Short mmCIF file of C-alpha atoms and ligand atoms in Angstrom, two decimals:
data_model
loop_
_atom_site.label_atom_id
_atom_site.label_comp_id
_atom_site.label_asym_id
_atom_site.label_seq_id
_atom_site.Cartn_x
_atom_site.Cartn_y
_atom_site.Cartn_z
CA MET A 1 -91.49 12.42 37.08
CA ARG A 2 -87.81 12.84 36.22
CA LEU A 3 -85.64 9.81 35.54
CA ARG A 4 -82.09 9.39 34.47
CA PHE A 5 -79.63 6.89 33.11
CA ALA A 6 -76.11 7.63 34.29
CA PRO A 7 -73.54 5.45 32.54
CA SER A 8 -69.82 5.60 33.24
CA PRO A 9 -68.10 5.77 29.84
CA THR A 10 -65.53 3.08 30.58
CA GLY A 11 -66.40 0.57 27.86
CA GLN A 12 -69.27 -0.57 25.72
CA LEU A 13 -72.88 -0.52 26.81
CA HIS A 14 -73.60 -3.87 28.50
CA VAL A 15 -77.06 -5.31 27.88
CA GLY A 16 -77.68 -5.28 31.65
CA ASN A 17 -77.12 -1.52 31.67
CA ALA A 18 -79.19 -1.16 28.52
CA ARG A 19 -82.02 -2.82 30.44
CA THR A 20 -81.55 -0.29 33.27
CA ALA A 21 -81.71 2.52 30.71
CA LEU A 22 -84.79 0.94 29.15
CA PHE A 23 -86.68 0.63 32.45
CA ASN A 24 -86.01 4.31 33.18
CA TRP A 25 -87.08 5.21 29.66
CA LEU A 26 -90.25 3.09 29.84
CA LEU A 27 -91.30 4.69 33.09
CA ALA A 28 -90.59 8.20 31.79
CA HIS A 29 -92.50 7.56 28.57
CA GLY A 30 -95.42 5.76 30.15
CA LYS A 31 -95.93 8.43 32.81
CA ASP A 32 -95.28 11.53 30.75
CA GLY A 33 -92.01 12.07 32.56
CA THR A 34 -88.60 13.31 31.47
CA PHE A 35 -85.69 11.00 30.67
CA ILE A 36 -82.23 12.41 31.28
CA LEU A 37 -78.88 11.06 30.19
CA ARG A 38 -75.93 11.94 32.40
CA ILE A 39 -72.38 10.88 31.70
CA GLU A 40 -70.48 9.90 34.87
CA ASP A 41 -66.95 10.49 33.69
CA THR A 42 -65.16 11.60 36.84
CA ASP A 43 -62.90 8.56 36.76
CA ALA A 44 -60.35 10.21 34.50
CA GLU A 45 -58.21 7.08 34.07
CA ARG A 46 -61.00 4.84 32.88
CA SER A 47 -63.39 7.20 31.09
CA THR A 48 -63.01 7.83 27.37
CA ARG A 49 -64.81 9.91 24.79
CA GLU A 50 -64.92 6.89 22.44
CA SER A 51 -66.85 4.96 25.04
CA GLU A 52 -69.23 7.88 25.57
CA THR A 53 -69.81 8.16 21.82
CA SER A 54 -70.48 4.45 21.46
CA ILE A 55 -72.89 4.42 24.43
CA LEU A 56 -74.84 7.34 22.93
CA GLU A 57 -74.91 5.59 19.58
CA ASP A 58 -76.16 2.33 21.11
CA LEU A 59 -78.90 4.13 23.05
CA ARG A 60 -80.01 5.92 19.90
CA TRP A 61 -79.95 2.68 17.93
CA LEU A 62 -82.18 1.11 20.59
CA GLY A 63 -84.49 4.11 20.25
CA LEU A 64 -83.93 5.20 23.86
CA ASP A 65 -83.76 8.90 23.11
CA TRP A 66 -83.33 11.41 25.93
CA ASP A 67 -84.98 14.73 26.68
CA GLU A 68 -81.95 16.21 28.41
CA GLY A 69 -78.38 15.08 28.01
CA PRO A 70 -74.88 15.87 26.85
CA ASP A 71 -75.71 16.67 23.24
CA VAL A 72 -79.23 18.05 23.54
CA GLU A 73 -78.52 19.99 26.76
CA GLY A 74 -81.42 21.26 28.89
CA PRO A 75 -82.21 23.37 31.93
CA HIS A 76 -80.06 21.36 34.39
CA GLY A 77 -76.83 21.04 32.41
CA PRO A 78 -74.06 20.46 31.87
CA TYR A 79 -74.83 16.72 31.68
CA ARG A 80 -71.27 15.45 31.83
CA GLN A 81 -69.84 15.20 35.34
CA SER A 82 -66.41 16.35 34.21
CA GLU A 83 -68.05 19.68 33.34
CA ARG A 84 -69.68 20.02 36.74
CA LEU A 85 -66.58 20.00 38.95
CA HIS A 86 -67.28 23.54 40.20
CA LEU A 87 -70.62 22.36 41.57
CA TYR A 88 -69.09 19.48 43.51
CA ALA A 89 -66.38 21.78 44.90
CA SER A 90 -68.94 24.26 46.09
CA TYR A 91 -71.13 21.64 47.80
CA ALA A 92 -68.07 20.01 49.37
CA ASN A 93 -67.06 23.36 50.85
CA GLU A 94 -70.52 23.87 52.23
CA MET A 95 -70.42 20.43 53.80
CA ILE A 96 -67.09 21.24 55.42
CA GLY A 97 -68.43 24.58 56.67
CA ALA A 98 -71.45 22.85 58.20
CA GLY A 99 -69.35 20.14 59.82
CA HIS A 100 -70.73 17.35 57.62
CA ALA A 101 -67.39 16.78 55.96
CA TYR A 102 -63.75 17.11 56.92
CA TYR A 103 -60.23 16.98 55.49
CA CYS A 104 -58.40 13.71 55.88
CA PHE A 105 -54.62 13.41 55.58
CA CYS A 106 -54.24 9.69 56.24
CA SER A 107 -51.71 8.08 53.93
CA PRO A 108 -52.52 4.87 52.06
CA GLN A 109 -50.06 3.07 54.38
CA GLN A 110 -51.85 4.33 57.46
CA LEU A 111 -55.26 3.35 56.04
CA ASP A 112 -53.96 -0.07 55.21
CA ALA A 113 -52.51 -0.57 58.68
CA ASP A 114 -55.83 0.47 60.27
CA ARG A 115 -57.64 -1.94 58.03
CA GLN A 116 -55.38 -4.85 58.91
CA ALA A 117 -55.76 -4.10 62.60
CA MET A 118 -59.56 -4.14 62.34
CA LEU A 119 -59.55 -7.38 60.41
CA ALA A 120 -57.18 -8.92 62.96
CA SER A 121 -59.55 -8.03 65.77
CA GLY A 122 -62.50 -9.47 63.88
CA ARG A 123 -64.20 -6.17 63.08
CA PRO A 124 -65.43 -5.23 59.60
CA PRO A 125 -62.88 -2.82 58.16
CA ARG A 126 -63.92 0.80 57.76
CA TYR A 127 -62.28 4.19 58.08
CA ALA A 128 -60.87 4.50 61.62
CA GLY A 129 -61.81 8.16 61.99
CA THR A 130 -58.25 9.41 62.57
CA CYS A 131 -58.84 12.85 61.01
CA ARG A 132 -62.45 13.24 62.08
CA ASP A 133 -61.76 15.71 64.82
CA LEU A 134 -58.68 17.42 63.45
CA PRO A 135 -59.02 21.11 64.44
CA ASP A 136 -59.64 23.40 61.52
CA GLY A 137 -56.43 25.39 62.08
CA LYS A 138 -54.32 22.22 61.99
CA ALA A 139 -55.86 21.09 58.74
CA ARG A 140 -55.24 24.52 57.18
CA ALA A 141 -51.63 24.50 58.33
CA ARG A 142 -51.01 21.06 56.78
CA MET A 143 -52.52 22.18 53.49
CA ASP A 144 -50.45 25.37 53.57
CA ALA A 145 -47.42 23.14 54.01
CA GLY A 146 -48.32 21.41 50.73
CA GLU A 147 -50.24 18.32 51.87
CA ARG A 148 -53.18 17.36 49.61
CA PRO A 149 -55.98 15.88 51.70
CA VAL A 150 -59.12 14.07 50.61
CA ILE A 151 -62.49 15.21 51.90
CA ARG A 152 -64.57 12.72 53.86
CA PHE A 153 -68.23 12.74 54.69
CA ARG A 154 -68.96 12.54 58.41
CA VAL A 155 -71.40 9.65 58.79
CA PRO A 156 -73.57 10.32 61.82
CA ALA A 157 -73.12 7.69 64.52
CA GLY A 158 -75.82 5.30 65.60
CA VAL A 159 -78.52 6.01 63.07
CA GLU A 160 -80.54 3.51 61.15
CA VAL A 161 -80.94 4.42 57.49
CA THR A 162 -84.09 3.00 55.97
CA PHE A 163 -85.81 3.41 52.67
CA THR A 164 -88.57 1.77 50.69
CA ASP A 165 -87.12 0.32 47.56
CA LEU A 166 -89.75 0.20 44.83
CA VAL A 167 -88.58 -3.25 43.77
CA ARG A 168 -87.21 -4.78 46.97
CA GLY A 169 -89.41 -3.25 49.68
CA GLU A 170 -88.06 -2.05 53.04
CA VAL A 171 -84.29 -1.80 53.25
CA ALA A 172 -82.38 -0.88 56.41
CA PHE A 173 -78.71 -0.24 57.11
CA SER A 174 -77.10 0.82 60.36
CA SER A 175 -74.76 3.79 60.02
CA GLU A 176 -72.43 1.92 62.35
CA VAL A 177 -71.20 -0.28 59.52
CA ILE A 178 -70.50 2.67 57.24
CA GLY A 179 -67.07 4.23 57.45
CA ASP A 180 -66.79 7.91 56.52
CA PRO A 181 -66.60 7.78 52.71
CA VAL A 182 -64.26 9.91 50.65
CA ILE A 183 -66.33 12.45 48.74
CA VAL A 184 -63.54 14.43 47.08
CA ARG A 185 -60.22 12.86 46.13
CA SER A 186 -56.91 14.59 46.71
CA ASP A 187 -56.83 15.69 43.05
CA GLY A 188 -60.14 17.49 43.53
CA ARG A 189 -62.26 14.95 41.66
CA PRO A 190 -65.53 13.97 43.36
CA ALA A 191 -66.23 10.36 44.31
CA TYR A 192 -69.24 8.62 42.79
CA ASN A 193 -71.43 8.62 45.91
CA PHE A 194 -71.09 12.36 46.33
CA ALA A 195 -71.32 13.47 42.69
CA VAL A 196 -74.39 11.32 42.14
CA VAL A 197 -76.22 12.97 45.04
CA VAL A 198 -75.33 16.51 43.95
CA ASP A 199 -76.41 15.71 40.40
CA ASP A 200 -79.58 13.79 41.17
CA ALA A 201 -80.63 16.59 43.53
CA LEU A 202 -79.78 19.48 41.18
CA MET A 203 -81.31 17.68 38.21
CA GLU A 204 -84.45 17.17 40.30
CA ILE A 205 -84.49 13.44 39.72
CA THR A 206 -87.60 11.90 41.30
CA HIS A 207 -86.87 8.19 40.72
CA VAL A 208 -83.54 6.42 40.58
CA ILE A 209 -83.75 3.04 38.85
CA ARG A 210 -80.37 1.30 38.82
CA GLY A 211 -78.64 -2.02 39.29
CA GLU A 212 -78.69 -3.77 42.66
CA ASP A 213 -74.90 -3.52 42.76
CA HIS A 214 -75.56 0.03 43.99
CA ILE A 215 -77.87 -0.86 46.85
CA SER A 216 -75.17 -0.56 49.51
CA ASN A 217 -74.34 2.91 48.19
CA THR A 218 -77.88 4.10 48.79
CA PRO A 219 -77.63 4.59 52.60
CA ARG A 220 -74.49 6.69 52.14
CA GLN A 221 -76.25 8.73 49.53
CA LEU A 222 -79.36 9.17 51.69
CA LEU A 223 -77.21 10.48 54.54
CA MET A 224 -75.67 12.99 52.16
CA TYR A 225 -79.06 14.13 50.88
CA GLN A 226 -79.94 14.83 54.49
CA ALA A 227 -76.69 16.64 55.23
CA MET A 228 -77.07 18.88 52.17
CA GLY A 229 -80.74 19.54 52.84
CA PHE A 230 -82.04 17.90 49.67
CA ALA A 231 -85.18 15.77 49.43
CA PRO A 232 -84.14 12.29 48.27
CA PRO A 233 -85.64 10.58 45.22
CA GLN A 234 -87.33 7.20 45.32
CA PHE A 235 -85.08 4.24 44.63
CA ALA A 236 -85.57 1.03 42.68
CA HIS A 237 -82.73 -1.47 42.52
CA LEU A 238 -82.97 -3.99 39.69
CA SER A 239 -81.62 -7.49 40.01
CA LEU A 240 -78.66 -8.16 37.79
CA VAL A 241 -79.05 -9.94 34.48
CA MET A 242 -77.63 -13.45 34.75
CA GLY A 243 -76.54 -16.00 32.19
CA PRO A 244 -78.37 -19.34 31.91
CA ASP A 245 -75.95 -20.72 34.54
CA HIS A 246 -77.08 -18.09 37.08
CA THR A 247 -73.81 -16.16 37.13
CA PRO A 248 -73.74 -12.50 36.06
CA LEU A 249 -73.93 -12.22 32.27
CA SER A 250 -70.37 -11.98 31.02
CA LYS A 251 -68.16 -12.75 28.04
CA ARG A 252 -68.27 -16.41 28.97
CA HIS A 253 -71.91 -16.44 27.91
CA GLY A 254 -71.19 -14.91 24.48
CA ALA A 255 -72.29 -11.46 23.40
CA THR A 256 -72.80 -9.01 26.28
CA SER A 257 -72.66 -5.54 24.75
CA VAL A 258 -75.39 -3.89 22.74
CA MET A 259 -72.79 -3.33 20.01
CA GLU A 260 -72.15 -7.07 19.73
CA PHE A 261 -75.84 -7.88 19.48
CA ARG A 262 -76.16 -5.24 16.80
CA GLU A 263 -73.21 -6.62 14.87
CA ARG A 264 -74.63 -10.13 15.04
CA GLY A 265 -77.81 -8.93 13.41
CA TYR A 266 -80.43 -8.48 16.09
CA LEU A 267 -82.96 -5.76 15.40
CA PRO A 268 -83.20 -3.03 18.03
CA GLU A 269 -86.92 -3.59 18.58
CA ALA A 270 -86.25 -7.27 19.29
CA LEU A 271 -83.55 -6.46 21.84
CA VAL A 272 -85.72 -3.78 23.48
CA ASN A 273 -88.75 -6.06 23.65
CA TYR A 274 -86.62 -8.88 25.03
CA LEU A 275 -84.78 -6.79 27.63
CA ALA A 276 -88.08 -5.37 28.89
CA LEU A 277 -89.24 -8.89 29.73
CA ILE A 278 -86.24 -9.79 31.87
CA GLY A 279 -87.70 -9.59 35.34
CA TRP A 280 -90.90 -7.85 34.25
CA SER A 281 -94.09 -8.98 32.58
CA PRO A 282 -96.50 -6.71 30.73
CA GLY A 283 -99.38 -8.94 31.91
CA GLY A 284 -101.66 -11.04 29.73
CA ASP A 285 -100.31 -13.63 27.30
CA GLU A 286 -98.72 -11.31 24.82
CA GLU A 287 -95.00 -10.91 24.89
CA LEU A 288 -94.37 -9.38 21.47
CA LEU A 289 -95.25 -5.77 22.11
CA PRO A 290 -94.07 -2.52 20.55
CA VAL A 291 -92.13 -0.24 22.85
CA GLY A 292 -94.97 2.27 23.18
CA GLU A 293 -97.23 -0.49 24.49
CA LEU A 294 -94.52 -1.67 26.88
CA ALA A 295 -94.19 1.89 28.18
CA SER A 296 -97.88 2.31 28.78
CA ARG A 297 -98.00 -0.93 30.77
CA PHE A 298 -94.77 -0.46 32.70
CA ASN A 299 -94.69 0.04 36.46
CA VAL A 300 -91.44 -0.28 38.32
CA GLU A 301 -93.27 -1.78 41.32
CA ASP A 302 -94.12 -4.78 39.11
CA VAL A 303 -90.47 -5.62 38.44
CA GLY A 304 -89.49 -8.89 40.11
CA HIS A 305 -86.68 -8.94 42.61
CA SER A 306 -85.27 -12.33 41.71
CA ALA A 307 -82.41 -12.49 39.23
CA GLY A 308 -83.32 -12.13 35.56
CA ILE A 309 -81.98 -14.87 33.33
CA PHE A 310 -80.85 -13.97 29.84
CA ASP A 311 -82.29 -16.54 27.45
CA PRO A 312 -80.65 -16.38 23.99
CA GLU A 313 -83.30 -18.72 22.52
CA LYS A 314 -86.10 -16.38 23.44
CA LEU A 315 -84.23 -13.39 22.05
CA ALA A 316 -83.71 -15.30 18.78
CA TRP A 317 -87.44 -16.08 18.66
CA MET A 318 -88.27 -12.41 19.09
CA ASN A 319 -85.72 -11.44 16.48
CA ARG A 320 -87.28 -13.85 13.99
CA HIS A 321 -90.63 -12.24 14.64
CA TYR A 322 -89.35 -8.69 14.17
CA MET A 323 -87.33 -9.58 11.06
CA LYS A 324 -90.47 -10.98 9.44
CA ALA A 325 -92.46 -7.93 10.47
CA ALA A 326 -89.91 -5.37 9.24
CA ALA A 327 -90.35 -3.63 5.90
CA PRO A 328 -87.93 -5.15 3.33
CA ALA A 329 -86.43 -1.75 2.43
CA ARG A 330 -85.52 -1.09 6.07
CA LEU A 331 -84.20 -4.60 6.53
CA ALA A 332 -82.07 -4.17 3.43
CA GLY A 333 -80.54 -1.08 5.06
CA GLU A 334 -79.79 -3.06 8.23
CA CYS A 335 -78.33 -5.97 6.22
CA ALA A 336 -76.28 -4.04 3.71
CA ARG A 337 -73.12 -4.22 5.78
CA TYR A 338 -73.17 -8.04 5.74
CA PHE A 339 -73.55 -8.04 1.97
CA LEU A 340 -70.69 -5.58 1.64
CA LYS A 341 -68.54 -7.62 4.01
CA ALA A 342 -69.30 -10.87 2.18
CA GLY A 343 -68.20 -9.18 -1.05
CA PHE A 344 -71.63 -9.70 -2.65
CA VAL A 345 -72.34 -6.06 -3.41
CA SER A 346 -69.75 -3.35 -3.85
CA GLN A 347 -71.72 -0.32 -2.70
CA ARG A 348 -75.06 0.82 -1.40
CA THR A 349 -76.49 2.01 -4.70
CA PRO A 350 -80.29 2.33 -4.97
CA GLU A 351 -80.27 -0.65 -7.38
CA ALA A 352 -78.25 -2.74 -4.95
CA MET A 353 -80.54 -1.83 -2.05
CA ASP A 354 -83.70 -2.61 -4.04
CA TYR A 355 -82.21 -5.89 -5.09
CA LEU A 356 -81.25 -6.82 -1.50
CA ALA A 357 -84.75 -5.95 -0.35
CA SER A 358 -86.17 -8.27 -3.01
CA LEU A 359 -84.01 -11.18 -1.76
CA LEU A 360 -84.94 -10.91 1.90
CA PRO A 361 -88.39 -12.54 1.89
CA MET A 362 -86.91 -15.87 0.85
CA ALA A 363 -84.28 -15.75 3.59
CA VAL A 364 -85.70 -14.15 6.75
CA GLY A 365 -88.03 -17.02 7.53
CA SER A 366 -85.17 -19.40 8.13
CA VAL A 367 -82.59 -17.39 10.11
CA ASP A 368 -82.31 -16.14 13.70
CA ARG A 369 -80.22 -13.09 12.87
CA LEU A 370 -79.59 -10.73 9.96
CA GLU A 371 -75.96 -11.83 9.88
CA GLU A 372 -77.06 -15.29 8.73
CA ILE A 373 -78.94 -14.00 5.70
CA THR A 374 -75.90 -13.77 3.43
CA ASP A 375 -75.36 -17.51 3.77
CA ARG A 376 -78.93 -18.17 2.67
CA VAL A 377 -78.45 -16.19 -0.56
CA ARG A 378 -74.82 -17.10 -1.22
CA PHE A 379 -76.02 -19.17 -4.20
CA VAL A 380 -77.00 -15.93 -5.98
CA PHE A 381 -73.69 -14.10 -5.67
CA ALA A 382 -71.05 -16.77 -5.28
CA TYR A 383 -72.21 -19.46 -7.70
CA ASP A 384 -69.31 -21.50 -9.04
CA GLY A 385 -70.59 -24.33 -11.24
CA THR A 386 -67.26 -26.05 -11.68
CA ALA A 387 -66.55 -26.08 -7.93
CA ALA A 388 -70.10 -27.32 -7.29
CA LEU A 389 -69.68 -30.18 -9.76
CA ALA A 390 -66.58 -31.30 -7.92
CA ARG A 391 -68.53 -31.71 -4.67
CA PRO A 392 -69.51 -35.33 -3.90
CA GLU A 393 -73.06 -34.51 -2.74
CA ILE A 394 -73.74 -32.74 -6.03
CA ALA A 395 -72.15 -35.47 -8.11
CA ALA A 396 -74.42 -37.89 -6.23
CA VAL A 397 -77.51 -35.97 -7.34
CA LEU A 398 -76.35 -36.11 -10.95
CA HIS A 399 -75.88 -39.85 -10.70
CA GLU A 400 -79.51 -40.41 -9.78
CA PRO A 401 -81.51 -42.01 -12.59
CA GLY A 402 -82.85 -39.48 -15.04
CA ALA A 403 -80.84 -36.58 -13.58
CA ARG A 404 -78.77 -36.13 -16.73
CA ASP A 405 -81.90 -35.97 -18.86
CA VAL A 406 -83.21 -33.23 -16.60
CA ILE A 407 -79.99 -31.23 -16.98
CA THR A 408 -79.94 -31.60 -20.74
CA ALA A 409 -83.57 -30.55 -21.01
CA LEU A 410 -82.96 -27.68 -18.61
CA ALA A 411 -80.18 -26.25 -20.75
CA ALA A 412 -82.37 -26.58 -23.82
CA GLU A 413 -85.44 -25.02 -22.24
CA ILE A 414 -83.96 -22.00 -20.52
CA THR A 415 -83.80 -19.66 -23.43
CA GLY A 416 -84.10 -16.34 -21.59
CA PRO A 417 -84.38 -14.85 -18.13
CA LEU A 418 -86.89 -16.44 -15.74
CA LEU A 419 -88.11 -13.38 -13.91
CA ASP A 420 -91.10 -14.69 -12.03
CA ARG A 421 -92.66 -17.77 -10.51
CA GLU A 422 -94.86 -18.38 -13.54
CA SER A 423 -92.07 -18.43 -16.09
CA PHE A 424 -90.06 -20.74 -13.84
CA ARG A 425 -93.03 -23.11 -13.43
CA ALA A 426 -93.71 -23.14 -17.18
CA MET A 427 -90.06 -23.93 -17.89
CA ALA A 428 -90.01 -26.68 -15.25
CA ASN A 429 -93.11 -28.23 -16.83
CA ARG A 430 -91.42 -28.35 -20.21
CA VAL A 431 -88.36 -30.01 -18.62
CA LYS A 432 -90.67 -32.49 -16.93
CA ASP A 433 -92.26 -33.45 -20.24
CA LEU A 434 -88.94 -33.69 -22.05
CA SER A 435 -87.10 -35.67 -19.38
CA GLY A 436 -89.98 -37.76 -18.11
CA GLN A 437 -88.93 -36.95 -14.51
CA LYS A 438 -91.11 -35.46 -11.80
CA GLY A 439 -91.09 -34.48 -8.15
CA LYS A 440 -87.75 -34.80 -6.42
CA ALA A 441 -86.16 -36.46 -9.47
CA LEU A 442 -87.02 -33.34 -11.44
CA PHE A 443 -86.41 -30.56 -8.95
CA HIS A 444 -83.28 -31.84 -7.23
CA PRO A 445 -81.15 -31.76 -10.38
CA ILE A 446 -82.65 -28.38 -11.30
CA ARG A 447 -81.73 -27.05 -7.88
CA VAL A 448 -78.12 -28.24 -7.94
CA ALA A 449 -77.58 -26.91 -11.44
CA LEU A 450 -79.11 -23.48 -10.87
CA THR A 451 -77.96 -22.84 -7.29
CA GLY A 452 -74.88 -25.05 -6.92
CA GLU A 453 -76.38 -26.26 -3.62
CA VAL A 454 -78.32 -29.32 -2.52
CA GLY A 455 -80.67 -27.26 -0.32
CA GLY A 456 -81.90 -23.70 0.02
CA PRO A 457 -84.89 -21.46 -0.44
CA GLU A 458 -87.85 -22.39 -2.63
CA LEU A 459 -86.91 -22.50 -6.30
CA ASP A 460 -90.01 -20.45 -7.11
CA LEU A 461 -88.28 -17.55 -5.36
CA ALA A 462 -84.63 -18.46 -5.85
CA VAL A 463 -84.72 -18.80 -9.62
CA PRO A 464 -86.28 -15.40 -10.39
CA ALA A 465 -83.90 -13.86 -7.84
CA ILE A 466 -80.92 -15.23 -9.75
CA ASP A 467 -82.10 -13.95 -13.09
CA ARG A 468 -83.07 -10.55 -11.73
CA GLY A 469 -79.54 -10.36 -10.30
CA SER A 470 -78.02 -11.24 -13.66
CA MET A 471 -79.76 -8.23 -15.22
CA LEU A 472 -78.57 -5.61 -12.73
CA PRO A 473 -76.50 -2.71 -14.09
CA ARG A 474 -72.78 -3.44 -14.11
CA GLY A 475 -71.05 -2.71 -10.83
CA THR A 476 -74.14 -3.24 -8.67
CA THR A 477 -72.88 -6.57 -7.46
CA ALA A 478 -69.19 -7.11 -6.80
CA ARG A 479 -69.12 -9.91 -9.37
CA PRO A 480 -71.69 -10.32 -12.15
CA VAL A 481 -74.47 -12.72 -11.17
CA LEU A 482 -74.46 -15.65 -13.57
CA SER A 483 -77.90 -16.17 -15.16
CA CYS A 484 -79.85 -19.42 -14.91
CA ARG A 485 -79.21 -19.98 -18.56
CA GLU A 486 -75.44 -19.80 -18.07
CA ARG A 487 -75.66 -22.00 -14.99
CA ALA A 488 -77.63 -24.69 -16.82
CA ALA A 489 -75.08 -24.58 -19.64
CA VAL A 490 -72.17 -25.24 -17.22
CA PHE A 491 -73.92 -28.34 -15.91
CA ALA A 492 -75.04 -29.52 -19.33
CA ARG A 493 -71.47 -29.34 -20.65
CA GLN A 494 -70.30 -31.49 -17.78
CA VAL A 495 -73.10 -34.01 -18.25
CA GLY A 496 -72.34 -34.12 -21.99
CA ARG A 497 -68.67 -34.70 -21.25
CA ASP A 498 -69.46 -37.53 -18.85
CA LEU A 499 -71.61 -39.18 -21.48
CA SER A 500 -69.10 -38.98 -24.29
N1 LIG B 1 -72.30 5.57 36.88
C1 LIG B 1 -72.96 4.59 37.69
C2 LIG B 1 -72.88 3.26 36.97
O1 LIG B 1 -72.67 3.22 35.79
C3 LIG B 1 -74.39 5.02 37.89
C4 LIG B 1 -75.01 4.47 39.08
C5 LIG B 1 -76.32 5.14 39.38
O2 LIG B 1 -77.23 5.01 38.57
O3 LIG B 1 -76.41 5.81 40.40
O4 LIG B 1 -72.99 2.23 37.59
#
């Protein structure tokens, strides 16, 4: 089994295309096949190397590695269409020689006039066939005189093109509705429908899984397979991925490119697992499955043909699951850029990465995406006691009965770093005895003083995290982390001032 993903490098990788790539990859991996990446860059105006690079990077990030492709090469290369122009030229010449293709000199004006005339007479517009029977000598003479024709494929009249789509079942098109398509443009570049057939045939592709937007191209391609004497592959056309409002997933729905999902802090395994379930079910009740398991269960015939709806809530649920399952050291690597961007750490030193990893357990349980983690641990890095004291909700906590006694006792009882749950609990017990406060009346003032926030992660975890941060080597964090002792002192001074 040989499968391919054939992106046009004209922008970022859309999640709908990533799903197409994934389904090809799953089938190749589940059936011991080969997965090929081919770059369809014959549209010189719209294709860019930056786009190609970012698509490759996104595929790698998703873990959709390829056996043959532009950077790994392989027996059927090159894998970039712009490097295969000689092949298209040679097959186009053969087609002309065999009468399956012909030169066309029609000007855009002429084509437009033909089109208008067909529309006016109520016929579906298609190429009028003006140059179809131009004698060979005449065509040569016009080229010798400097005219630059296109090459058109001669669609045989009156045939019914049928194929069995692995997702949609029997599909039939009459050749009567297909005008002779351009296969080589006047600048010598091949058109998509022609290049794709030459490539899929020469690369010995056995199954083409692609978006349903290509279904009307398939009969043209099948006719070309026949004309060139190639055996066609099997086809599977996937329904498009839609937004919750049943229109194709687009910017209006939020993030659409793999890059955006990555930047927002989704883990690749969450996105892969989620995309696999759009329009396909692995069977059974389980939905959270590693990619290897998805591959072993995947059959393209089981893909549904109704539109797949992209459900951000479900993706967030999966992301929460995979964040909790990920090893903290790896998660720290994935999160580091948010910590750098927030100005919490200044570089990825081993100390900084270990410290980040130690903070994650108290944050991952309450966020949908990695990007949100920095907000959950802002109290560690960006504590500002004076600013906190000026906030009404914090002042309100301090005005609760007994709160000042708690703060005073807190400042007295924190005499050194509180590096674990036990030392925090022991300290809190002493404050409880000294202040006579318990429960919320005890812990709420402690929380506002030590974190500068009215809510947040469990103090059992937050407090040791703060003091571990305060002991990091200089330069690990962008600003020194203030210790609990210093934090309590800021609040105690204020409380003392208010009392005097
Ligand atoms: N380059 C085409 C696209 O990105 C590939 C279509 C195909 O798979 O045949 O839509």
